[in-house]
mmCIF file of C-alpha atoms in Angstrom:
data_model
loop_
_atom_site.group_PDB
_atom_site.id
_atom_site.type_symbol
_atom_site.label_atom_id
_atom_site.label_comp_id
_atom_site.label_asym_id
_atom_site.label_seq_id
_atom_site.Cartn_x
_atom_site.Cartn_y
_atom_site.Cartn_z
ATOM 1 C CA MET A 1 110.724 69.637 128.174
ATOM 2 C CA ARG A 2 106.882 69.982 127.016
ATOM 3 C CA ILE A 3 106.961 73.992 126.354
ATOM 4 C CA LEU A 4 110.444 73.363 124.445
ATOM 5 C CA THR A 5 108.675 70.573 122.535
ATOM 6 C CA LEU A 6 105.647 72.621 121.632
ATOM 7 C CA TYR A 7 108.255 75.232 120.725
ATOM 8 C CA MET A 8 109.968 73.295 118.383
ATOM 9 C CA CYS A 9 106.924 71.828 116.977
ATOM 10 C CA LEU A 10 105.358 75.294 116.270
ATOM 11 C CA SER A 11 108.819 76.491 114.668
ATOM 12 C CA PHE A 12 108.794 73.602 112.066
ATOM 13 C CA LEU A 13 104.809 74.099 111.315
ATOM 14 C CA GLY A 14 106.067 78.178 110.731
ATOM 15 C CA ASP A 15 108.644 76.766 108.551
ATOM 16 C CA LEU A 16 106.932 74.412 106.630
ATOM 17 C CA LEU A 17 103.895 76.666 106.013
ATOM 18 C CA ALA A 18 106.404 79.679 104.813
ATOM 19 C CA GLN A 19 107.607 77.236 101.938
ATOM 20 C CA ASP A 20 106.534 77.198 98.597
ATOM 21 C CA SER A 21 103.484 75.188 97.768
ATOM 22 C CA THR A 22 102.912 75.481 94.278
ATOM 23 C CA VAL A 23 105.409 75.582 91.444
ATOM 24 C CA PHE A 24 105.636 78.176 88.899
ATOM 25 C CA ALA A 25 108.578 79.253 86.164
ATOM 26 C CA PRO A 26 110.989 77.103 87.823
ATOM 27 C CA PRO A 27 114.483 77.610 86.942
ATOM 28 C CA GLY A 28 115.149 76.058 83.403
ATOM 29 C CA SER A 29 111.417 76.066 82.291
ATOM 30 C CA THR A 30 110.324 77.204 78.986
ATOM 31 C CA PHE A 31 107.155 78.515 77.885
ATOM 32 C CA TYR A 32 106.900 78.302 73.828
ATOM 33 C CA TYR A 33 104.285 80.625 72.821
ATOM 34 C CA THR A 34 102.880 80.895 68.972
ATOM 35 C CA GLU A 35 103.455 83.941 66.849
ATOM 36 C CA TRP A 36 100.926 85.838 64.875
ATOM 37 C CA GLY A 37 102.179 85.715 61.317
ATOM 38 C CA SER A 38 99.488 87.096 58.875
ATOM 39 C CA GLY A 39 99.682 84.924 55.449
ATOM 40 C CA ALA A 40 102.509 83.040 56.731
ATOM 41 C CA PRO A 41 101.850 79.025 56.282
ATOM 42 C CA TYR A 42 103.035 78.839 59.784
ATOM 43 C CA PRO A 43 103.848 81.187 62.586
ATOM 44 C CA GLY A 44 106.445 81.961 64.152
ATOM 45 C CA LEU A 45 107.903 81.152 68.033
ATOM 46 C CA LEU A 46 107.981 83.440 71.283
ATOM 47 C CA THR A 47 109.366 82.355 74.327
ATOM 48 C CA PHE A 48 109.990 82.953 77.913
ATOM 49 C CA VAL A 49 113.054 81.353 79.577
ATOM 50 C CA SER A 50 113.496 81.144 83.321
ATOM 51 C CA ASP A 51 117.436 81.987 83.597
ATOM 52 C CA GLY A 52 118.488 83.628 86.753
ATOM 53 C CA GLU A 53 117.314 85.689 89.439
ATOM 54 C CA ILE A 54 117.267 89.343 89.982
ATOM 55 C CA VAL A 55 116.219 91.199 93.865
ATOM 56 C CA LEU A 56 113.761 93.958 93.038
ATOM 57 C CA HIS A 57 112.205 95.502 96.330
ATOM 58 C CA ASP A 58 114.052 93.048 98.530
ATOM 59 C CA THR A 59 112.438 90.369 96.996
ATOM 60 C CA THR A 60 114.351 87.723 95.141
ATOM 61 C CA ALA A 61 112.369 87.024 91.659
ATOM 62 C CA ARG A 62 113.139 84.421 88.807
ATOM 63 C CA ILE A 63 114.195 86.446 85.559
ATOM 64 C CA LEU A 64 111.808 85.132 82.460
ATOM 65 C CA ASN A 65 113.957 86.134 79.691
ATOM 66 C CA PHE A 66 111.815 86.779 76.519
ATOM 67 C CA TYR A 67 113.148 85.560 73.191
ATOM 68 C CA ALA A 68 110.914 86.694 69.753
ATOM 69 C CA THR A 69 111.444 85.111 65.862
ATOM 70 C CA GLU A 70 113.918 87.321 63.844
ATOM 71 C CA GLY A 71 114.089 85.671 60.577
ATOM 72 C CA GLU A 72 114.136 82.189 61.497
ATOM 73 C CA VAL A 73 116.050 82.912 64.653
ATOM 74 C CA LEU A 74 115.158 83.795 68.510
ATOM 75 C CA VAL A 75 116.764 87.087 69.338
ATOM 76 C CA PRO A 76 116.252 88.430 73.209
ATOM 77 C CA LEU A 77 114.231 91.112 73.895
ATOM 78 C CA GLN A 78 115.041 92.192 77.436
ATOM 79 C CA GLU A 79 112.769 95.436 77.690
ATOM 80 C CA LEU A 80 109.964 92.483 77.753
ATOM 81 C CA ASN A 81 111.322 89.994 79.962
ATOM 82 C CA LYS A 82 109.143 89.377 82.908
ATOM 83 C CA TYR A 83 109.692 88.667 86.956
ATOM 84 C CA VAL A 84 108.253 86.297 88.986
ATOM 85 C CA PHE A 85 108.324 84.687 92.286
ATOM 86 C CA THR A 86 105.982 82.364 94.530
ATOM 87 C CA SER A 87 104.796 82.381 98.104
ATOM 88 C CA GLY A 88 102.988 79.052 99.315
ATOM 89 C CA ASN A 89 99.853 78.845 96.671
ATOM 90 C CA LYS A 90 100.417 82.032 94.998
ATOM 91 C CA VAL A 91 102.624 83.310 92.268
ATOM 92 C CA TYR A 92 103.269 87.218 91.728
ATOM 93 C CA TYR A 93 104.782 88.736 88.510
ATOM 94 C CA TRP A 94 106.471 92.185 88.226
ATOM 95 C CA VAL A 95 104.187 95.355 86.921
ATOM 96 C CA GLN A 96 105.803 98.507 86.301
ATOM 97 C CA ASP A 97 106.986 99.232 89.961
ATOM 98 C CA GLY A 98 106.030 96.593 91.941
ATOM 99 C CA PHE A 99 104.931 92.740 92.687
ATOM 100 C CA TYR A 100 101.151 91.985 92.300
ATOM 101 C CA LEU A 101 99.213 88.882 92.671
ATOM 102 C CA LEU A 102 98.714 86.868 89.271
ATOM 103 C CA TYR A 103 97.629 83.204 90.343
ATOM 104 C CA ASP A 104 96.311 81.557 94.055
ATOM 105 C CA PHE A 105 96.102 77.939 93.521
ATOM 106 C CA GLY A 106 95.063 77.703 97.017
ATOM 107 C CA ALA A 107 92.014 79.985 95.880
ATOM 108 C CA HIS A 108 88.394 77.671 96.577
ATOM 109 C CA PRO A 109 85.526 78.708 94.307
ATOM 110 C CA GLY A 110 83.920 81.940 94.969
ATOM 111 C CA ASP A 111 87.175 83.645 95.687
ATOM 112 C CA THR A 112 88.254 86.772 93.765
ATOM 113 C CA ILE A 113 91.764 87.293 92.617
ATOM 114 C CA HIS A 114 92.917 90.883 92.208
ATOM 115 C CA SER A 115 95.961 91.615 89.750
ATOM 116 C CA ARG A 116 97.470 94.646 88.023
ATOM 117 C CA VAL A 117 98.325 94.496 84.224
ATOM 118 C CA GLU A 118 101.002 96.575 82.095
ATOM 119 C CA ASP A 119 101.485 97.348 78.249
ATOM 120 C CA PHE A 120 103.286 94.270 76.697
ATOM 121 C CA TRP A 121 103.666 95.837 73.349
ATOM 122 C CA LEU A 122 104.343 93.247 71.053
ATOM 123 C CA ILE A 123 100.510 92.605 70.041
ATOM 124 C CA LEU A 124 99.603 88.885 69.598
ATOM 125 C CA GLN A 125 96.005 89.456 68.774
ATOM 126 C CA CYS A 126 94.259 91.287 71.281
ATOM 127 C CA PHE A 127 95.233 94.697 73.130
ATOM 128 C CA ALA A 128 93.887 97.007 75.568
ATOM 129 C CA ASP A 129 94.302 100.528 76.198
ATOM 130 C CA PHE A 130 97.149 101.522 78.063
ATOM 131 C CA SER A 131 97.534 104.845 77.567
ATOM 132 C CA ASN A 132 97.344 105.714 81.177
ATOM 133 C CA GLY A 133 99.884 103.185 82.412
ATOM 134 C CA PRO A 134 99.387 99.907 83.952
ATOM 135 C CA PHE A 135 95.331 99.212 85.527
ATOM 136 C CA ASP A 136 93.872 96.848 87.433
ATOM 137 C CA PHE A 137 91.842 93.711 87.012
ATOM 138 C CA SER A 138 89.823 91.041 88.829
ATOM 139 C CA TYR A 139 88.418 87.306 88.133
ATOM 140 C CA VAL A 140 86.761 84.957 90.065
ATOM 141 C CA ILE A 141 87.329 81.496 90.700
ATOM 142 C CA ASP A 142 84.773 79.440 89.416
ATOM 143 C CA SER A 143 85.425 76.009 90.187
ATOM 144 C CA VAL A 144 88.837 73.831 90.354
ATOM 145 C CA SER A 145 90.108 70.456 89.413
ATOM 146 C CA THR A 146 93.217 68.419 88.939
ATOM 147 C CA MET A 147 94.765 67.093 85.510
ATOM 148 C CA HIS A 148 97.529 64.893 85.100
ATOM 149 C CA VAL A 149 100.415 65.796 83.400
ATOM 150 C CA ASP A 150 103.704 63.773 82.818
ATOM 151 C CA GLY A 151 103.533 62.091 86.211
ATOM 152 C CA GLN A 152 102.440 64.826 87.905
ATOM 153 C CA ASP A 153 99.052 66.159 89.226
ATOM 154 C CA LEU A 154 98.406 70.017 88.530
ATOM 155 C CA ARG A 155 95.813 71.895 90.082
ATOM 156 C CA VAL A 156 93.405 73.351 87.612
ATOM 157 C CA GLN A 157 91.257 76.568 87.760
ATOM 158 C CA TYR A 158 88.306 77.697 85.818
ATOM 159 C CA VAL A 159 87.540 81.247 86.100
ATOM 160 C CA THR A 160 85.225 84.344 84.990
ATOM 161 C CA PRO A 161 86.971 87.855 84.785
ATOM 162 C CA ILE A 162 84.887 90.815 86.617
ATOM 163 C CA HIS A 163 83.746 93.652 84.403
ATOM 164 C CA THR A 164 83.403 97.037 85.986
ATOM 165 C CA SER A 165 82.251 99.703 84.468
ATOM 166 C CA GLY A 166 84.080 102.210 83.330
ATOM 167 C CA GLU A 167 87.151 100.145 83.533
ATOM 168 C CA GLU A 168 88.971 98.291 80.917
ATOM 169 C CA PHE A 169 87.906 94.799 80.434
ATOM 170 C CA TRP A 170 90.527 92.301 80.894
ATOM 171 C CA TYR A 171 89.886 88.483 79.828
ATOM 172 C CA MET A 172 90.902 85.514 81.792
ATOM 173 C CA GLU A 173 91.286 82.481 79.615
ATOM 174 C CA ASN A 174 90.442 78.877 80.771
ATOM 175 C CA PRO A 175 91.567 76.911 82.036
ATOM 176 C CA ILE A 176 94.957 77.993 84.341
ATOM 177 C CA ILE A 177 96.900 75.488 84.832
ATOM 178 C CA GLU A 178 99.535 75.237 87.829
ATOM 179 C CA ARG A 179 103.313 75.159 86.969
ATOM 180 C CA ILE A 180 101.960 76.417 83.312
ATOM 181 C CA GLY A 181 99.690 79.293 83.632
ATOM 182 C CA GLN A 182 96.805 79.971 80.900
ATOM 183 C CA VAL A 183 97.087 77.905 77.435
ATOM 184 C CA ALA A 184 93.649 78.473 75.190
ATOM 185 C CA SER A 185 94.077 82.010 73.667
ATOM 186 C CA ALA A 186 96.567 84.888 72.941
ATOM 187 C CA CYS A 187 96.984 85.722 76.821
ATOM 188 C CA TYR A 188 100.215 84.665 77.862
ATOM 189 C CA TRP A 189 99.807 84.628 81.716
ATOM 190 C CA TRP A 190 98.520 87.464 82.616
ATOM 191 C CA GLY A 191 95.553 87.510 80.333
ATOM 192 C CA ARG A 192 94.572 89.782 77.114
ATOM 193 C CA GLY A 193 92.679 92.719 76.491
ATOM 194 C CA GLY A 194 89.236 93.203 74.738
ATOM 195 C CA GLY A 195 89.440 93.822 70.876
ATOM 196 C CA CYS A 196 90.919 90.970 68.968
ATOM 197 C CA PHE A 197 91.709 90.901 65.141
ATOM 198 C CA LEU A 198 93.212 89.316 62.686
ATOM 199 C CA GLY A 199 92.894 85.533 63.585
ATOM 200 C CA GLY A 200 92.451 83.451 66.408
ATOM 201 C CA PHE A 201 95.284 81.522 66.874
ATOM 202 C CA ALA A 202 97.880 83.702 68.279
ATOM 203 C CA GLY A 203 99.830 83.952 70.839
ATOM 204 C CA LYS A 204 98.708 80.454 71.950
ATOM 205 C CA LEU A 205 100.978 78.420 74.490
ATOM 206 C CA ARG A 206 102.549 75.457 71.889
ATOM 207 C CA CYS A 207 104.285 73.578 75.100
ATOM 208 C CA TYR A 208 105.808 73.975 78.238
ATOM 209 C CA GLU A 209 108.760 72.087 79.819
ATOM 210 C CA ASP A 210 111.241 72.275 82.557
ATOM 211 C CA ASN A 211 113.574 69.539 84.450
ATOM 212 C CA ASP A 212 110.318 67.693 85.514
ATOM 213 C CA ILE A 213 107.550 67.693 83.328
ATOM 214 C CA TYR A 214 106.651 68.243 79.788
ATOM 215 C CA PHE A 215 103.050 69.799 78.493
ATOM 216 C CA LYS A 216 102.210 69.115 74.860
ATOM 217 C CA ASN A 217 98.761 72.019 74.385
ATOM 218 C CA THR A 218 96.201 70.602 72.877
ATOM 219 C CA PHE A 219 94.664 74.014 72.195
ATOM 220 C CA THR A 220 97.067 75.258 69.493
ATOM 221 C CA PHE A 221 95.560 75.822 66.051
ATOM 222 C CA TYR A 222 98.923 74.469 64.603
ATOM 223 C CA ASP A 223 100.276 71.242 65.547
ATOM 224 C CA LEU A 224 103.934 72.598 65.474
ATOM 225 C CA ALA A 225 107.173 71.420 67.343
ATOM 226 C CA CYS A 226 107.692 73.420 70.445
ATOM 227 C CA ASP A 227 111.142 75.097 69.103
ATOM 228 C CA TYR A 228 109.731 75.395 65.531
ATOM 229 C CA VAL A 229 111.132 79.365 64.583
ATOM 230 C CA ALA A 230 110.624 79.536 60.867
ATOM 231 C CA ALA A 231 108.689 82.428 60.053
ATOM 232 C CA VAL A 232 107.432 84.288 56.404
ATOM 233 C CA GLU A 233 107.442 87.976 58.271
ATOM 234 C CA PRO A 234 110.146 88.792 60.478
ATOM 235 C CA LEU A 235 109.466 90.629 63.534
ATOM 236 C CA SER A 236 110.063 94.034 63.973
ATOM 237 C CA PRO A 237 110.286 95.886 67.020
ATOM 238 C CA ASN A 238 108.068 98.818 68.273
ATOM 239 C CA ILE A 239 109.030 101.347 66.238
ATOM 240 C CA LYS A 240 108.010 105.027 67.315
ATOM 241 C CA SER A 241 107.085 105.764 63.740
ATOM 242 C CA LEU A 242 103.638 107.023 64.281
ATOM 243 C CA PHE A 243 102.748 110.679 64.916
ATOM 244 C CA PRO A 244 101.041 112.338 66.389
ATOM 245 C CA ASN A 245 98.797 110.304 68.908
ATOM 246 C CA PRO A 246 96.964 110.653 70.047
ATOM 247 C CA THR A 247 95.539 112.544 66.737
ATOM 248 C CA ASN A 248 92.329 114.261 65.512
ATOM 249 C CA ASP A 249 93.081 114.826 61.746
ATOM 250 C CA PHE A 250 96.142 113.064 60.374
ATOM 251 C CA ILE A 251 98.631 109.774 61.351
ATOM 252 C CA ASN A 252 102.125 110.167 60.014
ATOM 253 C CA LEU A 253 104.781 107.200 59.701
ATOM 254 C CA ASP A 254 108.728 108.356 59.047
ATOM 255 C CA SER A 255 108.570 106.828 55.152
ATOM 256 C CA ALA A 256 106.154 105.676 52.979
ATOM 257 C CA ALA A 257 104.523 102.591 54.299
ATOM 258 C CA GLU A 258 103.930 100.178 50.876
ATOM 259 C CA SER A 259 100.428 98.474 52.364
ATOM 260 C CA ILE A 260 98.585 100.411 55.090
ATOM 261 C CA PHE A 261 95.361 98.778 57.277
ATOM 262 C CA ILE A 262 93.161 100.511 59.797
ATOM 263 C CA TYR A 263 90.694 97.883 61.636
ATOM 264 C CA THR A 264 88.303 98.816 64.533
ATOM 265 C CA THR A 265 88.884 96.949 67.883
ATOM 266 C CA ASP A 266 86.320 94.342 66.936
ATOM 267 C CA GLY A 267 88.564 93.418 63.537
ATOM 268 C CA LEU A 268 86.577 95.656 60.752
ATOM 269 C CA LYS A 269 88.989 96.694 58.501
ATOM 270 C CA ILE A 270 87.881 100.127 57.654
ATOM 271 C CA VAL A 271 90.557 102.051 55.721
ATOM 272 C CA SER A 272 92.972 100.661 52.926
ATOM 273 C CA HIS A 273 96.296 102.870 51.313
ATOM 274 C CA LYS A 274 99.190 102.009 49.326
ATOM 275 C CA ASN A 275 102.356 104.145 49.383
ATOM 276 C CA GLN A 276 101.553 106.913 51.693
ATOM 277 C CA ASN A 277 103.237 107.927 54.779
ATOM 278 C CA ARG A 278 100.013 110.494 55.845
ATOM 279 C CA ILE A 279 96.686 108.931 56.510
ATOM 280 C CA ASP A 280 93.588 110.940 57.095
ATOM 281 C CA VAL A 281 91.558 109.902 59.903
ATOM 282 C CA SER A 282 89.460 112.704 60.679
ATOM 283 C CA THR A 283 86.318 111.205 59.158
ATOM 284 C CA LEU A 284 86.943 108.432 62.051
ATOM 285 C CA PRO A 285 84.598 108.412 65.077
ATOM 286 C CA PRO A 286 87.017 108.883 68.323
ATOM 287 C CA ASN A 287 88.091 105.498 69.270
ATOM 288 C CA ILE A 288 90.707 103.237 69.664
ATOM 289 C CA TYR A 289 92.029 101.716 66.460
ATOM 290 C CA ILE A 290 94.549 99.101 64.839
ATOM 291 C CA ILE A 291 96.831 100.314 62.172
ATOM 292 C CA GLN A 292 99.150 97.691 60.331
ATOM 293 C CA PHE A 293 101.583 98.414 57.968
ATOM 294 C CA GLN A 294 104.665 97.297 55.881
ATOM 295 C CA ILE A 295 107.819 99.282 55.381
ATOM 296 C CA ASN A 296 110.755 97.747 53.488
ATOM 297 C CA SER A 297 109.218 94.511 53.648
ATOM 298 C CA LYS A 298 108.809 94.930 57.515
ATOM 299 C CA ASN A 299 105.204 94.502 58.881
ATOM 300 C CA TYR A 300 104.447 96.416 62.165
ATOM 301 C CA ILE A 301 101.209 96.595 64.341
ATOM 302 C CA GLU A 302 100.438 99.858 66.250
ATOM 303 C CA LYS A 303 97.362 101.165 67.862
ATOM 304 C CA PHE A 304 96.198 104.999 68.223
ATOM 305 C CA LEU A 305 93.801 107.012 69.810
ATOM 306 C CA LYS A 306 91.461 109.432 67.673
ATOM 307 C CA LEU A 307 90.220 112.226 69.421
#
């Protein structure tokens, strides 16, 4: 009898430990982000909506459907959907070919989190070089605390990214809030690359809500309604009109652009043209650059590598 009782207790303990002890993007949750909008009185809206499940590598994950502003409505961009699942205190998300740890809300100060990131072509404010595909990044937990949000105590982490010489530098913004993720700057949940340009308000989380809590972000630049979707500049998909890339001398566009601006990765405008479809970049030092151009009154942002 004692052996049976012990076995039952151990089984219950095992089941208890196997249960999720953190929440991230539960079904029905919505993340509202601010779109970059140069010259617009108010930026547009980008959202992730948790709706549905998918099985990837024998793991059942939640589908985070992505929507972006097109004119004054939200349209789905399924190629930018994300997939997440939780296990215990840990949050995993899909990166190209597998699940990788994103957060561990059971981590202690001094612990290091190792993760991975892939290209998300909808540029908000910052970027990184994904010419060789996804890359690994790490960050250290500096301190932990709690935040009271809509009747619930959520764990909060303050972190420092690790910069390894010769590898891509990736930022994790503070704070990271359980259930919500990063809230401060242009980063979504998985952070942002080095090299920011064109302002400092893009990509910030406006609001988060699910069936149990509502969070209005105090870090936002604009005090906008969560679901505000109006935008002066319609969002355009990442067209393949920039070639060759990489380049030694010229960048070509499919058609003439009304305006063309080239920026360094730290935001310095170095080239300006009008009504051209062929841009001479032969005098630029080898590096990664940002090009912003307008075709048929639609704005596009791309990055290119000058060899």
